[in-house]
Tab-separated table of C-alpha atoms and ligand atoms in Angstrom:
chain	number	residue	atom	x	y	z
L	925	MET	CA	-13.682	16.101	-13.339
L	926	ARG	CA	-14.463	13.168	-15.583
L	927	THR	CA	-15.308	9.597	-14.613
L	928	LEU	CA	-14.166	7.035	-17.177
L	929	ARG	CA	-15.278	3.412	-17.131
L	930	THR	CA	-13.556	1.713	-20.041
L	931	ILE	CA	-9.893	1.067	-20.835
L	932	ALA	CA	-10.391	2.369	-24.377
L	933	GLU	CA	-11.767	5.730	-23.126
L	934	MET	CA	-8.984	5.999	-20.573
L	935	GLN	CA	-6.245	5.262	-23.109
L	936	LEU	CA	-7.714	7.797	-25.522
L	937	ALA	CA	-7.850	10.499	-22.817
L	938	ALA	CA	-4.272	9.712	-21.725
L	939	GLU	CA	-2.989	9.802	-25.320
L	940	SER	CA	-4.660	13.126	-25.953
L	941	GLU	CA	-3.161	14.685	-22.774
L	942	ARG	CA	0.276	13.280	-23.659
L	943	GLY	CA	-0.100	14.592	-27.197
L	944	ALA	CA	-0.741	18.061	-25.781
L	945	GLY	CA	2.545	17.798	-23.862
L	946	ARG	CA	0.957	17.367	-20.464
L	947	ARG	CA	2.441	15.313	-17.622
L	948	LEU	CA	0.159	12.617	-16.214
L	949	ALA	CA	0.164	11.173	-12.709
L	950	VAL	CA	-1.804	8.152	-11.554
L	951	VAL	CA	-2.902	7.328	-8.010
L	952	PRO	CA	-4.161	3.724	-7.844
L	953	THR	CA	-6.691	3.049	-5.054
L	954	MET	CA	-9.417	0.626	-4.089
L	955	GLY	CA	-11.694	3.506	-3.084
L	956	ALA	CA	-13.187	4.142	0.371
L	957	LEU	CA	-10.939	7.174	0.183
L	958	HIS	CA	-9.540	8.678	3.374
L	959	ARG	CA	-6.941	11.339	4.210
L	960	GLY	CA	-4.140	8.920	3.291
L	961	HIS	CA	-5.441	8.651	-0.266
L	962	VAL	CA	-6.069	12.412	-0.342
L	963	SER	CA	-2.408	13.063	0.534
L	964	LEU	CA	-1.379	10.917	-2.472
L	965	ILE	CA	-3.717	12.796	-4.827
L	966	GLU	CA	-2.424	16.141	-3.504
L	967	ARG	CA	1.185	15.054	-4.103
L	968	ALA	CA	0.271	13.979	-7.630
L	969	ARG	CA	-1.427	17.357	-8.145
L	970	THR	CA	1.763	19.274	-7.326
L	971	ALA	CA	3.881	17.090	-9.653
L	972	ALA	CA	1.710	16.691	-12.760
L	973	ASP	CA	-0.661	18.531	-15.097
L	974	VAL	CA	-3.276	15.796	-15.162
L	975	VAL	CA	-4.120	13.612	-12.163
L	976	VAL	CA	-5.888	10.285	-12.653
L	977	THR	CA	-7.222	8.520	-9.558
L	978	THR	CA	-8.152	4.917	-10.199
L	979	ILE	CA	-10.826	3.240	-8.094
L	980	PHE	CA	-10.948	-0.514	-8.497
L	981	VAL	CA	-11.476	-3.186	-5.855
L	982	ASN	CA	-9.248	-5.767	-7.472
L	983	PRO	CA	-10.647	-9.306	-7.057
L	984	ALA	CA	-7.299	-10.833	-8.111
L	985	GLN	CA	-5.521	-9.588	-4.995
L	986	PHE	CA	-8.053	-10.988	-2.500
L	987	GLY	CA	-7.845	-14.537	-1.169
L	988	PRO	CA	-10.937	-16.779	-1.163
L	989	ASN	CA	-11.656	-16.099	2.534
L	990	GLU	CA	-10.853	-12.405	2.509
L	991	ASP	CA	-13.068	-9.312	2.565
L	992	LEU	CA	-13.685	-8.778	-1.186
L	993	THR	CA	-17.487	-8.721	-0.927
L	994	ARG	CA	-17.692	-6.591	2.212
L	995	TYR	CA	-14.932	-4.145	1.175
L	996	PRO	CA	-16.527	-0.659	1.407
L	997	ARG	CA	-17.536	0.921	-1.938
L	998	PRO	CA	-18.867	4.444	-1.282
L	999	PHE	CA	-18.448	5.355	-4.939
L	1000	ASP	CA	-20.239	8.738	-5.166
L	1001	SER	CA	-18.482	10.200	-2.153
L	1002	ASP	CA	-15.148	8.784	-3.421
L	1003	VAL	CA	-15.595	10.669	-6.686
L	1004	ALA	CA	-16.329	13.874	-4.736
L	1005	VAL	CA	-13.279	13.355	-2.475
L	1006	ALA	CA	-10.985	12.603	-5.426
L	1007	GLY	CA	-12.212	15.733	-7.233
L	1008	ALA	CA	-11.833	17.972	-4.183
L	1009	ALA	CA	-8.268	16.664	-3.668
L	1010	GLY	CA	-7.323	17.624	-7.225
L	1011	SER	CA	-8.108	14.695	-9.514
L	1012	ASP	CA	-8.993	15.526	-13.107
L	1013	ILE	CA	-10.086	12.017	-13.966
L	1014	VAL	CA	-11.461	9.104	-11.964
L	1015	PHE	CA	-10.889	5.816	-13.765
L	1016	ALA	CA	-13.299	3.254	-12.319
L	1017	PRO	CA	-13.564	0.171	-14.508
L	1018	SER	CA	-15.781	-2.823	-13.735
L	1019	PRO	CA	-14.246	-6.207	-12.869
L	1020	GLU	CA	-15.458	-7.499	-16.275
L	1021	GLU	CA	-13.676	-4.646	-18.053
L	1022	ILE	CA	-10.404	-5.568	-16.337
L	1023	TYR	CA	-10.774	-9.367	-16.331
L	1024	PRO	CA	-12.952	-10.304	-19.319
L	1025	GLU	CA	-13.797	-13.865	-20.235
L	1026	GLY	CA	-10.601	-15.581	-21.379
L	1027	PHE	CA	-8.212	-13.456	-19.276
L	1028	GLN	CA	-5.065	-15.554	-18.715
L	1029	THR	CA	-1.977	-13.387	-18.299
L	1030	PHE	CA	-0.586	-12.461	-14.870
L	1031	VAL	CA	2.520	-10.653	-13.653
L	1032	VAL	CA	4.442	-12.532	-10.959
L	1033	ASN	CA	7.193	-11.143	-8.743
L	1034	GLU	CA	9.453	-13.965	-7.563
L	1035	ARG	CA	11.502	-12.225	-4.874
L	1036	ALA	CA	10.224	-9.219	-2.936
L	1037	ALA	CA	6.715	-10.718	-2.915
L	1038	SER	CA	7.770	-14.016	-1.327
L	1039	GLY	CA	7.686	-13.320	2.413
L	1040	PHE	CA	5.413	-11.551	4.879
L	1041	GLU	CA	2.255	-10.314	3.052
L	1042	GLY	CA	3.088	-12.660	0.177
L	1043	ALA	CA	3.367	-15.641	2.529
L	1044	GLU	CA	0.280	-14.675	4.559
L	1045	ARG	CA	-1.808	-13.925	1.479
L	1046	PRO	CA	-0.873	-16.387	-1.295
L	1047	GLY	CA	-1.514	-14.858	-4.711
L	1048	HIS	CA	-1.956	-11.347	-3.295
L	1049	PHE	CA	1.043	-9.759	-5.012
L	1050	ARG	CA	0.322	-11.617	-8.253
L	1051	GLY	CA	-2.993	-9.772	-8.209
L	1052	VAL	CA	-1.325	-6.496	-7.239
L	1053	ALA	CA	1.452	-6.647	-9.858
L	1054	THR	CA	-1.070	-7.606	-12.541
L	1055	ILE	CA	-3.544	-4.823	-11.771
L	1056	VAL	CA	-0.814	-2.211	-11.395
L	1057	ALA	CA	0.631	-3.194	-14.785
L	1058	LYS	CA	-2.855	-3.059	-16.335
L	1059	LEU	CA	-3.648	0.312	-14.731
L	1060	PHE	CA	-0.327	1.700	-15.988
L	1061	LEU	CA	-1.131	0.501	-19.510
L	1062	ALA	CA	-4.592	2.046	-19.308
L	1063	THR	CA	-3.602	5.402	-17.790
L	1064	LYS	CA	-0.175	5.839	-19.464
L	1065	PRO	CA	1.285	7.908	-16.613
L	1066	HIS	CA	4.627	9.677	-16.361
L	1067	LEU	CA	4.379	9.416	-12.572
L	1068	ALA	CA	2.712	6.956	-10.188
L	1069	VAL	CA	2.095	7.785	-6.525
L	1070	PHE	CA	1.887	5.004	-3.946
L	1071	GLY	CA	1.769	5.061	-0.134
L	1072	GLN	CA	4.524	3.878	2.210
L	1073	LYS	CA	1.661	2.329	4.220
L	1074	ASP	CA	1.918	-0.738	1.965
L	1075	ALA	CA	5.690	-0.997	2.050
L	1076	GLN	CA	5.974	-4.441	0.480
L	1077	GLN	CA	3.649	-3.339	-2.320
L	1078	VAL	CA	6.060	-0.448	-2.949
L	1079	ALA	CA	8.949	-2.949	-3.238
L	1080	VAL	CA	6.925	-5.054	-5.685
L	1081	VAL	CA	5.887	-2.034	-7.795
L	1082	LYS	CA	9.459	-0.715	-7.843
L	1083	ALA	CA	10.657	-4.101	-9.154
L	1084	LEU	CA	7.780	-4.226	-11.666
L	1085	ILE	CA	8.705	-0.844	-13.124
L	1086	ARG	CA	12.397	-1.697	-13.235
L	1087	ASP	CA	12.152	-5.283	-14.466
L	1088	LEU	CA	9.619	-4.565	-17.222
L	1089	ASN	CA	11.414	-1.360	-18.276
L	1090	MET	CA	8.385	0.828	-17.697
L	1091	ASP	CA	9.100	4.486	-18.308
L	1092	ILE	CA	7.310	5.585	-15.142
L	1093	GLU	CA	8.578	7.546	-12.158
L	1094	LEU	CA	7.527	6.250	-8.736
L	1095	ASP	CA	6.752	8.579	-5.861
L	1096	VAL	CA	6.208	7.110	-2.387
L	1097	ALA	CA	4.143	9.198	0.034
L	1098	PRO	CA	4.544	9.044	3.834
L	1099	ILE	CA	1.996	7.266	6.045
L	1100	VAL	CA	-0.899	9.435	7.241
L	1101	ARG	CA	-1.917	8.564	10.810
L	1102	GLU	CA	-4.685	9.221	13.305
L	1103	PRO	CA	-3.725	11.428	16.285
L	1104	ASP	CA	-2.969	8.314	18.376
L	1105	GLY	CA	-0.695	6.917	15.668
L	1106	LEU	CA	-2.953	4.344	13.984
L	1107	ALA	CA	-2.250	4.422	10.240
L	1108	LEU	CA	-5.336	5.394	8.245
L	1109	SER	CA	-6.825	2.453	6.365
L	1110	SER	CA	-10.140	1.726	4.706
L	1111	ARG	CA	-10.195	-1.425	6.862
L	1112	ASN	CA	-10.115	0.553	10.154
L	1113	ALA	CA	-13.886	0.939	9.705
L	1114	TYR	CA	-14.240	-2.786	10.522
L	1115	LEU	CA	-12.799	-2.333	14.035
L	1116	SER	CA	-15.118	-2.339	17.072
L	1117	ALA	CA	-14.572	0.504	19.568
L	1118	ASP	CA	-12.677	-1.896	21.829
L	1119	GLU	CA	-10.473	-3.202	18.994
L	1120	ARG	CA	-9.838	0.350	17.837
L	1121	ALA	CA	-8.629	1.274	21.335
L	1122	ARG	CA	-6.332	-1.770	21.480
L	1123	SER	CA	-4.949	-1.134	17.986
L	1124	VAL	CA	-2.672	1.661	19.295
L	1125	VAL	CA	-0.125	-1.078	20.094
L	1126	LEU	CA	0.938	-1.168	16.429
L	1127	TYR	CA	2.233	2.396	16.587
L	1128	LYS	CA	3.618	1.813	20.084
L	1129	ALA	CA	5.582	-1.237	18.911
L	1130	LEU	CA	6.996	0.611	15.883
L	1131	THR	CA	7.987	3.764	17.777
L	1132	ASP	CA	9.600	1.562	20.448
L	1133	ALA	CA	11.575	-0.210	17.688
L	1134	GLN	CA	12.618	3.158	16.335
L	1135	ARG	CA	13.742	4.315	19.792
L	1136	ARG	CA	15.747	1.144	20.385
L	1137	ALA	CA	17.514	1.458	17.032
L	1138	ALA	CA	18.264	5.123	17.637
L	1139	ALA	CA	19.683	4.222	21.059
L	1140	GLY	CA	22.125	1.865	19.368
L	1141	GLU	CA	20.378	-1.522	19.476
L	1142	ARG	CA	21.958	-3.532	16.676
L	1143	SER	CA	20.128	-6.820	17.118
L	1144	ALA	CA	17.040	-7.127	14.928
L	1145	THR	CA	16.021	-10.128	17.059
L	1146	ALA	CA	15.967	-7.971	20.193
L	1147	ILE	CA	13.873	-5.344	18.410
L	1148	ARG	CA	11.545	-8.001	17.059
L	1149	ARG	CA	11.029	-9.539	20.515
L	1150	ALA	CA	10.245	-6.128	21.972
L	1151	MET	CA	7.706	-5.479	19.183
L	1152	TYR	CA	5.957	-8.800	19.912
L	1153	GLY	CA	5.882	-7.923	23.636
L	1154	ILE	CA	4.169	-4.584	23.011
L	1155	LEU	CA	1.778	-6.003	20.399
L	1156	LYS	CA	0.642	-8.659	22.884
L	1157	GLU	CA	-0.371	-5.909	25.336
L	1158	GLY	CA	-3.156	-5.089	22.863
L	1159	ARG	CA	-4.440	-8.697	23.026
L	1160	PRO	CA	-4.696	-9.058	19.236
L	1161	ASP	CA	-6.333	-12.205	17.886
L	1162	ARG	CA	-3.183	-12.943	15.959
L	1163	ILE	CA	0.210	-11.443	15.234
L	1164	ASP	CA	0.908	-12.473	11.642
L	1165	TYR	CA	4.440	-11.086	11.818
L	1166	ALA	CA	6.663	-8.395	13.255
L	1167	ALA	CA	10.140	-8.118	11.760
L	1168	VAL	CA	12.992	-5.895	10.642
L	1169	VAL	CA	13.609	-6.113	6.898
L	1170	ASP	CA	15.521	-4.598	4.035
L	1171	PRO	CA	12.889	-2.375	2.361
L	1172	GLY	CA	13.999	-3.246	-1.163
L	1173	SER	CA	14.232	-7.036	-0.977
L	1174	PHE	CA	11.912	-7.642	1.980
L	1175	VAL	CA	14.470	-10.085	3.361
L	1176	GLU	CA	14.574	-10.223	7.167
L	1177	LEU	CA	17.676	-8.629	8.733
L	1178	GLU	CA	19.710	-9.922	11.685
L	1179	ASP	CA	21.690	-6.750	12.239
L	1180	VAL	CA	20.146	-3.320	12.047
L	1181	PRO	CA	22.148	-1.184	9.595
L	1182	LEU	CA	22.858	2.500	10.245
L	1183	THR	CA	20.046	3.573	7.951
L	1184	GLY	CA	17.451	1.996	5.746
L	1185	ALA	CA	16.067	-0.828	7.895
L	1186	LEU	CA	12.311	-1.119	8.024
L	1187	ALA	CA	10.271	-2.444	10.950
L	1188	ILE	CA	7.088	-4.076	9.642
L	1189	LEU	CA	4.109	-5.726	11.253
L	1190	ALA	CA	0.718	-7.257	10.548
L	1191	VAL	CA	-1.776	-7.939	13.304
L	1192	ARG	CA	-5.352	-9.203	13.419
L	1193	PHE	CA	-8.130	-7.875	15.611
L	1194	GLY	CA	-11.084	-10.173	15.006
L	1195	SER	CA	-11.099	-10.660	11.235
L	1196	THR	CA	-9.515	-7.250	10.579
L	1197	ARG	CA	-5.870	-7.281	9.492
L	1198	LEU	CA	-3.886	-4.151	10.236
L	1199	LEU	CA	-0.516	-3.409	8.614
L	1200	ASP	CA	2.044	-0.812	9.517
L	1201	ASN	CA	5.746	-0.061	9.184
L	1202	MET	CA	8.401	2.457	10.171
L	1203	TYR	CA	11.996	3.163	9.137
L	1204	LEU	CA	14.708	2.603	11.747
L	1205	GLU	CA	17.815	4.757	11.960
L	1206	GLN	CA	20.865	4.012	14.115
L	1207	ARG	CA	22.302	7.115	15.691
L	1208	LYS	CA	25.542	7.862	13.902
L	1209	SER	CA	28.577	7.192	16.112
L	1210	GLU	CA	30.551	10.242	17.262
L	1211	ALA	CA	33.823	8.854	15.908
M	2494	AMP	P1	-5.721	1.104	-1.101
M	2494	AMP	O1	-6.944	1.848	-1.506
M	2494	AMP	O2	-5.758	0.588	0.308
M	2494	AMP	O3	-5.289	0.062	-2.102
M	2494	AMP	O4	-4.562	2.167	-1.082
M	2494	AMP	C1	-4.274	2.939	-2.205
M	2494	AMP	C2	-2.984	3.683	-1.993
M	2494	AMP	O5	-3.116	4.525	-0.842
M	2494	AMP	C3	-1.804	2.743	-1.714
M	2494	AMP	O6	-0.660	3.228	-2.398
M	2494	AMP	C4	-1.653	2.843	-0.222
M	2494	AMP	O7	-0.343	2.568	0.230
M	2494	AMP	C5	-2.030	4.282	0.029
M	2494	AMP	N1	-2.437	4.485	1.418
M	2494	AMP	C6	-3.353	3.760	2.110
M	2494	AMP	N2	-3.405	4.185	3.395
M	2494	AMP	C7	-2.491	5.182	3.517
M	2494	AMP	C8	-2.074	6.014	4.596
M	2494	AMP	N3	-2.578	5.909	5.810
M	2494	AMP	N4	-1.117	6.934	4.348
M	2494	AMP	C9	-0.563	7.054	3.096
M	2494	AMP	N5	-0.923	6.303	2.038
M	2494	AMP	C10	-1.874	5.374	2.248
């Protein structure tokens, strides 16, 4: 396992692997690796000859009052975890390497990034699309693995790849959860024991939405109301949103289609924001 720090070294390594006919996969992360990240690296391992895990806490995707400075950075253990999961290379550039003096070019998504996370976190997806484009140009992958956990990010990355004609395959890995349903996240470490206990309402609200859809509920408004009701039982400090959307456009739906609707939510406990989502399927009619 190699740790590379500069874009030039990374591009050279990627070129040499490509030249030898090997298939490269990249798994972009912000570190503080948990079993969710490990599942992405393992998927990449089965689908490629060379697996690059990137570790970069991207300042451009954090708002001024967000957790950039306190975001956990257990670098040595991250390198060990990435290696044990099957990474061949960890690419961990410094902020100055990525955003040197004079940096002035950003990638902006004008549709899928507009609502929800984009509305709650102005500039977030501009930072995400820019860093993902830069990491793709540095690591030159055939395949990129992202997690369904950040569903709107997946929509933005899909559009990025398509709109900028990037020759990169996208693989989306399912959400890895704790036994009680809470989606794994590096930010779960911020939760107090009491907040952690109350956070089960996210999973409860999503599985309830899934049950209602499967039982034939067609009204997204009814599902949304029920999600808010369950979320409130956990006494969160704020419900940023709970909604049913089209997973490609991230436009809110009024009617739940037979397949392919996504229930999404973002909730705050103290200053910790938790995100989650789940696909909804209507039971097919007998006719
Ligand atoms: P992050 O380090 O939070 O930027 O996440 C890096 C990648 O891991 C993203 O593609 C996330 O969607 C994915 N990821 C984070 N948490 C999970 C999880 N619980 N299950 C699956 N993938 C995840």
